[in-house]
Short mmCIF file of C-alpha atoms in Angstrom, two decimals:
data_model
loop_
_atom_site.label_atom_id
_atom_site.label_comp_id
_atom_site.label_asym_id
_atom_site.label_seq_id
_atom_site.Cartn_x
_atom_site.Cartn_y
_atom_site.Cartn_z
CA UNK D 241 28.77 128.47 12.43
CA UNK D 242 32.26 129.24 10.97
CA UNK D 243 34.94 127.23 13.33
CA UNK D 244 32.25 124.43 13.50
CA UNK D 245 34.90 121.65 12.10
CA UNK D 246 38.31 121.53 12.36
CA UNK D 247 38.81 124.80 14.63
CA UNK D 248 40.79 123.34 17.24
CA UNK D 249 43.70 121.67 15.43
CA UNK D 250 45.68 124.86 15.00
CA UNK D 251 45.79 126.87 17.94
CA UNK D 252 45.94 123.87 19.48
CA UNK D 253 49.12 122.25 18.34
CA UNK D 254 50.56 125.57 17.85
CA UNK D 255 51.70 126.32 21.20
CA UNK D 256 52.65 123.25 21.57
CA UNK D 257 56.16 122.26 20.06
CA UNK D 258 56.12 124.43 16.73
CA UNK D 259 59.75 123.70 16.78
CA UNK D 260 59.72 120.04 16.94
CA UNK D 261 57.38 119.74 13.90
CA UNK D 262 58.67 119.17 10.37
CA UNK D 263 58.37 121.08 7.69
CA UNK D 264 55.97 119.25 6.12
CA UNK D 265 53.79 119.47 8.92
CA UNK D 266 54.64 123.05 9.71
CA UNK D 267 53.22 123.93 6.19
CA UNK D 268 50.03 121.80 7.13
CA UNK D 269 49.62 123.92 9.62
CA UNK D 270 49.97 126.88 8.12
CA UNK D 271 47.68 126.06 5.32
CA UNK D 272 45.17 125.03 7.80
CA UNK D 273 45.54 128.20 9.68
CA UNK D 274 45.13 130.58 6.94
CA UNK D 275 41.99 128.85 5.33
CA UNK D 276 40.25 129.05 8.92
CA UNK D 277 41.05 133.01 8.86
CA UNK D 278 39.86 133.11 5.38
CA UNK D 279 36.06 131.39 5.91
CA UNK D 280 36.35 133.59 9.08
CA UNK D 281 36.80 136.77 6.99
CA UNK D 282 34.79 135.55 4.44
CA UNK D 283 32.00 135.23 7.16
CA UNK D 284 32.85 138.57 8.49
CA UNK D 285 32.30 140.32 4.99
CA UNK D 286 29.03 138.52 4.10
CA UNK D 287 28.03 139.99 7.76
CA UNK D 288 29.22 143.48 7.15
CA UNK D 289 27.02 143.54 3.36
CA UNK D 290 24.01 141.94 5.23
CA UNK D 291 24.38 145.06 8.02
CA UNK D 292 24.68 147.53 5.64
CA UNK D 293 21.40 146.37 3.26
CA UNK D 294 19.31 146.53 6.80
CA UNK D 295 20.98 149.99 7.09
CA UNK D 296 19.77 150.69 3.91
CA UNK D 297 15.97 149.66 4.84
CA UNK D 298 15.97 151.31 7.67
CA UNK D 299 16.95 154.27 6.18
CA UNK D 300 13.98 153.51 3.25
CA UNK D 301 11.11 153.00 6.26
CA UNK D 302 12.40 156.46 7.87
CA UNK D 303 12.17 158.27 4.20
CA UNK D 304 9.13 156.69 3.50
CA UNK D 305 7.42 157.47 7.11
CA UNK D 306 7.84 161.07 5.98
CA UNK D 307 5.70 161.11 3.59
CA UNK D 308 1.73 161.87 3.84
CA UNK D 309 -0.59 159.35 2.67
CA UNK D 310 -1.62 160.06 -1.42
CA UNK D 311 1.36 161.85 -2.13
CA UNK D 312 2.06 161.19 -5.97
CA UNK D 313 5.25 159.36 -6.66
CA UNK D 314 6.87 156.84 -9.00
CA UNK D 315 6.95 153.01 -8.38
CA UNK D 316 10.13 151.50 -9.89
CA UNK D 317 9.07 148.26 -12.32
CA UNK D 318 12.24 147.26 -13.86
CA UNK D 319 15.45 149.36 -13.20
CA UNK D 320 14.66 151.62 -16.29
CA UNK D 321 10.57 151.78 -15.82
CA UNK D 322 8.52 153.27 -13.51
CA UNK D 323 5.17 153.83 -13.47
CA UNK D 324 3.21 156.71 -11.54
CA UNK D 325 1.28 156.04 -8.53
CA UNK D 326 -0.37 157.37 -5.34
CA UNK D 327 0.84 156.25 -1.53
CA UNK D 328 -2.03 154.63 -0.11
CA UNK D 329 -1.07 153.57 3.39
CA UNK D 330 2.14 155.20 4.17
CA UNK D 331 1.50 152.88 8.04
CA UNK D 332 2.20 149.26 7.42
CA UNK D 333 4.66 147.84 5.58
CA UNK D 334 5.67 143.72 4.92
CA UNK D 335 8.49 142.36 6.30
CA UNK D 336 10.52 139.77 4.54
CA UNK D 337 11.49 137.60 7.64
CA UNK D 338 12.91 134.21 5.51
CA UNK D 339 12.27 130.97 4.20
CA UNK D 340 9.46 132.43 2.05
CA UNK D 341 7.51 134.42 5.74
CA UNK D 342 6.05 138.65 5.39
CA UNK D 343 5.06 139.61 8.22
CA UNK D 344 2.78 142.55 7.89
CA UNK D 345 4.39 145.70 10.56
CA UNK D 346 3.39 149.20 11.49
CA UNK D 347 6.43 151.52 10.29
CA UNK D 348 7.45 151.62 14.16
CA UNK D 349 7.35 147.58 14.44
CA UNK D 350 9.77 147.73 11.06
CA UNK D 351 11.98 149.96 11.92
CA UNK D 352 12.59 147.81 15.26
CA UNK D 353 12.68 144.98 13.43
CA UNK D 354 15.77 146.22 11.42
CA UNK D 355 17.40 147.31 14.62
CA UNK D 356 16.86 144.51 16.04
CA UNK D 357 18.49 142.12 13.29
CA UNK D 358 21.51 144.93 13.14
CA UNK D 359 22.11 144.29 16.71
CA UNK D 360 22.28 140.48 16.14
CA UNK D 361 24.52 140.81 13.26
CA UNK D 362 26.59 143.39 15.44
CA UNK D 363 27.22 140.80 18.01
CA UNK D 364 27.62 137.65 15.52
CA UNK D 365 29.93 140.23 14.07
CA UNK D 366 32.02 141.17 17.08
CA UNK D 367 31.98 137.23 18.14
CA UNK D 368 33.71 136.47 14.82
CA UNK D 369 35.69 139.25 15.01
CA UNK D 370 37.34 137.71 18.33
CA UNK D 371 37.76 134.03 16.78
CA UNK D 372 39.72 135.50 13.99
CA UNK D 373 41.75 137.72 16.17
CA UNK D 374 42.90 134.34 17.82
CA UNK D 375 43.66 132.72 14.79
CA UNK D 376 45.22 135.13 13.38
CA UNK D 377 47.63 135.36 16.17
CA UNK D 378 50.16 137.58 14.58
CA UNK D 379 52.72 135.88 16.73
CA UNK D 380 52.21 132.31 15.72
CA UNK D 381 51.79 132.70 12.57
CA UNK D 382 54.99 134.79 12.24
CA UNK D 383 56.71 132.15 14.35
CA UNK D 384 55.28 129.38 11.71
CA UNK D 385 56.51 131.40 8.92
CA UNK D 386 60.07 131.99 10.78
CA UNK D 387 60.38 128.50 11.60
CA UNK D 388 59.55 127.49 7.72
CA UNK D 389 61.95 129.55 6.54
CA UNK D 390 64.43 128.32 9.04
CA UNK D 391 63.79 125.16 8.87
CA UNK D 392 64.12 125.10 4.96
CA UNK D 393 67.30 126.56 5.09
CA UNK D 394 68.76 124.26 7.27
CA UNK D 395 67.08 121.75 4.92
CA UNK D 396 68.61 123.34 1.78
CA UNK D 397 65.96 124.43 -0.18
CA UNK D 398 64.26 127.76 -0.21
CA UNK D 399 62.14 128.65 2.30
CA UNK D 400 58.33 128.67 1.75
CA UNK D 401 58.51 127.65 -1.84
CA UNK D 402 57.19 124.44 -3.22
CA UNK D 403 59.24 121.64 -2.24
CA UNK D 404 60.87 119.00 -4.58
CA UNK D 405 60.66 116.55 -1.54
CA UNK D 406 57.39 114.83 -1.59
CA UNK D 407 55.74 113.45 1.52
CA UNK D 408 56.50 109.82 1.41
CA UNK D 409 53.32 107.57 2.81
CA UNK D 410 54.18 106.04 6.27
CA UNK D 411 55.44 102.14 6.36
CA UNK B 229 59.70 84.55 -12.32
CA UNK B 230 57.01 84.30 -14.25
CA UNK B 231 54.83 83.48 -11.00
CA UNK B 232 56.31 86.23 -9.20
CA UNK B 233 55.17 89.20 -11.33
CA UNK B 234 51.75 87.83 -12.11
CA UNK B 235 51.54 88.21 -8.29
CA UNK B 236 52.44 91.52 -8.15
CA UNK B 237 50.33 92.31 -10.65
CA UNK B 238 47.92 90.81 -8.19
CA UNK B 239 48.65 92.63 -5.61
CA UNK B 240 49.06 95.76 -7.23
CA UNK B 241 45.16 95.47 -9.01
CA UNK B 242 44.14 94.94 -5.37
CA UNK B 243 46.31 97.93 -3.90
CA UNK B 244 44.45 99.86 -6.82
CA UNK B 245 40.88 98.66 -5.74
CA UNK B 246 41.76 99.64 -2.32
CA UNK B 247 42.78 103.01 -3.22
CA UNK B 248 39.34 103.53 -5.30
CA UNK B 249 37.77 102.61 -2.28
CA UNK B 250 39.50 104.77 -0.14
CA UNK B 251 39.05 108.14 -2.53
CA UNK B 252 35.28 106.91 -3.13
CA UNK B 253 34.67 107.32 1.15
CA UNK B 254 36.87 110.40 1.03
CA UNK B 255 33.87 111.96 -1.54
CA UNK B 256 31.28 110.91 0.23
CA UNK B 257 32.40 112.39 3.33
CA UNK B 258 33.19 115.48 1.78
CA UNK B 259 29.33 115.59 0.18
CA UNK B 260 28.19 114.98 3.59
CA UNK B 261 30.03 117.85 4.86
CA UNK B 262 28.57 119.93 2.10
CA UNK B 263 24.85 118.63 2.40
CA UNK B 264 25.24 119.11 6.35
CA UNK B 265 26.23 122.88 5.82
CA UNK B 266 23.26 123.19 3.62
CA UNK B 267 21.02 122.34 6.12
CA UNK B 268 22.38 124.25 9.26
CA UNK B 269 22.22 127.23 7.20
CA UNK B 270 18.65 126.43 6.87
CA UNK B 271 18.14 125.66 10.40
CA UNK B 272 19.61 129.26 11.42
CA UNK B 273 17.56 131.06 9.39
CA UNK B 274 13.97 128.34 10.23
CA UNK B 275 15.28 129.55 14.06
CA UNK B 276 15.27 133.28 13.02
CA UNK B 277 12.27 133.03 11.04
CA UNK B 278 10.61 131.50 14.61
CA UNK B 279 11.80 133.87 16.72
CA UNK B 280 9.93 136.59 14.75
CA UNK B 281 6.85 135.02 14.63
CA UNK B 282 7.20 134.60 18.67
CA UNK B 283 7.34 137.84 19.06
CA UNK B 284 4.08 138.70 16.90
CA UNK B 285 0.53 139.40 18.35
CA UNK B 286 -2.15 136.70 18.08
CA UNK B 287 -4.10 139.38 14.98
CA UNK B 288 -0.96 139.90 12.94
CA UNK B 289 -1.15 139.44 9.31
CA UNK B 290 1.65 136.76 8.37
CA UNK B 291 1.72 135.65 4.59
CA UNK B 292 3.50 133.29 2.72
CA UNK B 293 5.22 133.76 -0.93
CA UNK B 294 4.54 130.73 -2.86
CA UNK B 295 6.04 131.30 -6.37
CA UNK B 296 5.60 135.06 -7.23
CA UNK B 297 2.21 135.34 -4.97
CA UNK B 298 2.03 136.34 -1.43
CA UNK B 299 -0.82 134.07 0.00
CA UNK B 300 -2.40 135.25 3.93
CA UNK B 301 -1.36 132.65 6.39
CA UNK B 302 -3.11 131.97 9.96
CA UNK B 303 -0.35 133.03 12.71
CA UNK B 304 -1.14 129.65 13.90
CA UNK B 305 -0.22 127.67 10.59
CA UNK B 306 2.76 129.52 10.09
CA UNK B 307 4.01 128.67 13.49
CA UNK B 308 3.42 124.97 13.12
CA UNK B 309 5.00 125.00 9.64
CA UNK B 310 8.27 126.78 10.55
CA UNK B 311 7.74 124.05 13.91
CA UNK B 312 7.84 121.15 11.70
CA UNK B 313 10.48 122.36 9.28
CA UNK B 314 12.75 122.50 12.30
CA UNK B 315 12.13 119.40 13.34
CA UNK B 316 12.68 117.78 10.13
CA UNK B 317 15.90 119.73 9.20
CA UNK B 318 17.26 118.91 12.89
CA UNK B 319 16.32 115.07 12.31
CA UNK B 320 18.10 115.09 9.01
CA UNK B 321 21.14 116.68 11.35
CA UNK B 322 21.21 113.99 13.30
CA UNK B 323 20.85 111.36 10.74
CA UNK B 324 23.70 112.68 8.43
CA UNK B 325 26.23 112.77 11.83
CA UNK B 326 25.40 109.17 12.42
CA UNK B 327 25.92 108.48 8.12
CA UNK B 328 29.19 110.65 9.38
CA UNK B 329 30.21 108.77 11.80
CA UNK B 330 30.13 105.86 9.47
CA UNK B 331 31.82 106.73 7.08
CA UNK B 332 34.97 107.73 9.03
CA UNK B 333 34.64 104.75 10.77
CA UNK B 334 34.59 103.11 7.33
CA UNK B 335 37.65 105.13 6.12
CA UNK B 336 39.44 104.69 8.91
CA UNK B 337 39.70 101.09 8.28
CA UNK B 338 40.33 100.91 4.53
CA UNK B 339 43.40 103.66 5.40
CA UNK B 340 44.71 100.67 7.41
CA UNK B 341 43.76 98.50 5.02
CA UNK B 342 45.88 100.43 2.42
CA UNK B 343 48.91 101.13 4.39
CA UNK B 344 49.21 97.62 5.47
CA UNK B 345 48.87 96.11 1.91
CA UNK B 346 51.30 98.77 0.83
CA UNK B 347 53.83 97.73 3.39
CA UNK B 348 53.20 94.00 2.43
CA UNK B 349 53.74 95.10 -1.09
CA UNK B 350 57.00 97.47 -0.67
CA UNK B 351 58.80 94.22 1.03
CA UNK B 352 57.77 91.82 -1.29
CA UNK B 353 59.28 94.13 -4.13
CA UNK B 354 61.99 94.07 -1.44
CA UNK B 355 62.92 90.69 -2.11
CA UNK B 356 63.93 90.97 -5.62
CA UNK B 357 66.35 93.77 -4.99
#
């Protein structure tokens, strides 16, 4: 869902004819490069919190499958109140599934269920993992920032930093 | 003289309209974008949500939260819901790439539009250099 639009101008173009591109459009490139890697890590962090809260449940159902049916405990109202109560069927538990859907489970079908949607994120996770990996192409994105600086330097202003030329629109 | 820069003024008003134009398609494009995300987002999780209830038996207990209340649901009704959801999210889809389409079309042409009154413009200015 991440390299839906405008994925395949960079890599593309990049092995290309870096060189013959001007500095102008070097920096386009760049830019457009290192946003894609950022939504792509950005992506890849959202994944890694959503794994770790289904971690987290799973490791609640397990806890709470330990525990015999009645046993006394204390159910958490706000952060700071909790009120006493008894566990009355330690068995079934509702699964939040989206868009608004619980889906009553048996502890076993739950903890699947969290496995299961680890998995998925696991291999959405590894898939992303690989896109980014090609964009981030150490090599081209060293050879974009060489060929910047070069570039500049031939051009006689510092490399990377802002330009005084401004693009001039086409006649 | 006088003729002359009341025609540039001319020109430039129009250059200016153009422009707005131009900027005003570039915003709606980018809304579309935005709206479009919104509702593959949705899709995903509408396909997720579907993919659970496939894998349910017929007796399972499904319920729905509407507001702060979980109401029972038939298996059934859920199904179709999350069915017709789909369907409607995937039409909108396929609506907003066609409004898309469009628009670039649209843009497309006024950017020529531009660039060729701006050339027009640059040489007339030209001329009194």
């Amino acid at each position: 869902m991440a390299s839906s639009k405008g994925g395949s101008s960079g890599s593309g173009s990049g092995s290309v004819g870096l060189e013959k591109l001007s500095v102008e459009q070097l920096k386009a490139v760049k830019e457009q490069t290192d946003l894609e890697v950022n939504l792509l890590q950005d992506s890849l962090n959202n994944i890694r919190t959503a794994t770790s809260r289904l971690d987290l449940a799973s490791a609640a159902l397990h806890d709470l499958s330990l525990r015999p049916a009645g046993k006394p405990m204390l159910v958490p109202l706000t952060a700071s109140l909790y009120v006493s109560g008894t566990l009355d069927d330690a068995d079934h538990v509702l699964v939040d599934v989206g868009t608004g859907y619980f889906i009553e489970k048996t502890m076993v079908e739950g903890k699947e269920y969290c496995e299961r949607k680890i998995n998925l994120l696991k291999s959405n996770f590894d898939q992303l993992f690989e896109s980014k990996i090609v964009f981030l192409n150490l090599n081209e994105m060293d050879l974009v920032d060489s060929s910047i600086i070069g570039r500049s330097s031939f051009w006689g202003f510092r490399g990377g930093g802002h330009s005084s030329i401004s693009p001039l629109p086409p006649l | 003289m006088a003729s002359s820069t009341s025609a540039v003024k001319e020109l430039q008003r129009e250059l200016d309209n153009k422009a707005n134009d131009l900027s005003k398609l570039q915003k709606d494009i980018a809304k579309n974008h935005q709206v479009r995300k919104k509702y593959t987002i949705q899709l995903g999780e509408n396909e997720l949500v579907l993919k659970e209830l496939d894998l349910l038996e017929e007796d399972a207990n499904v319920y729905k939260l509407i507001g702060p209340v979980l109401v029972k649901q038939d298996l059934a009704e859920a199904n179709a819901n999350v069915h017709k959801r789909i369907e409607y999210i995937s039409a909108e889809l396929k609506r907003l790439d066609a409004a898309l389409q469009d628009l670039e079309e649209k843009q497309n042409s006024k950017k020529e539009a531009v660039r060729i009154l701006f050339s027009f413009f640059a040489s007339f200015l030209m001329q009194f250099v």
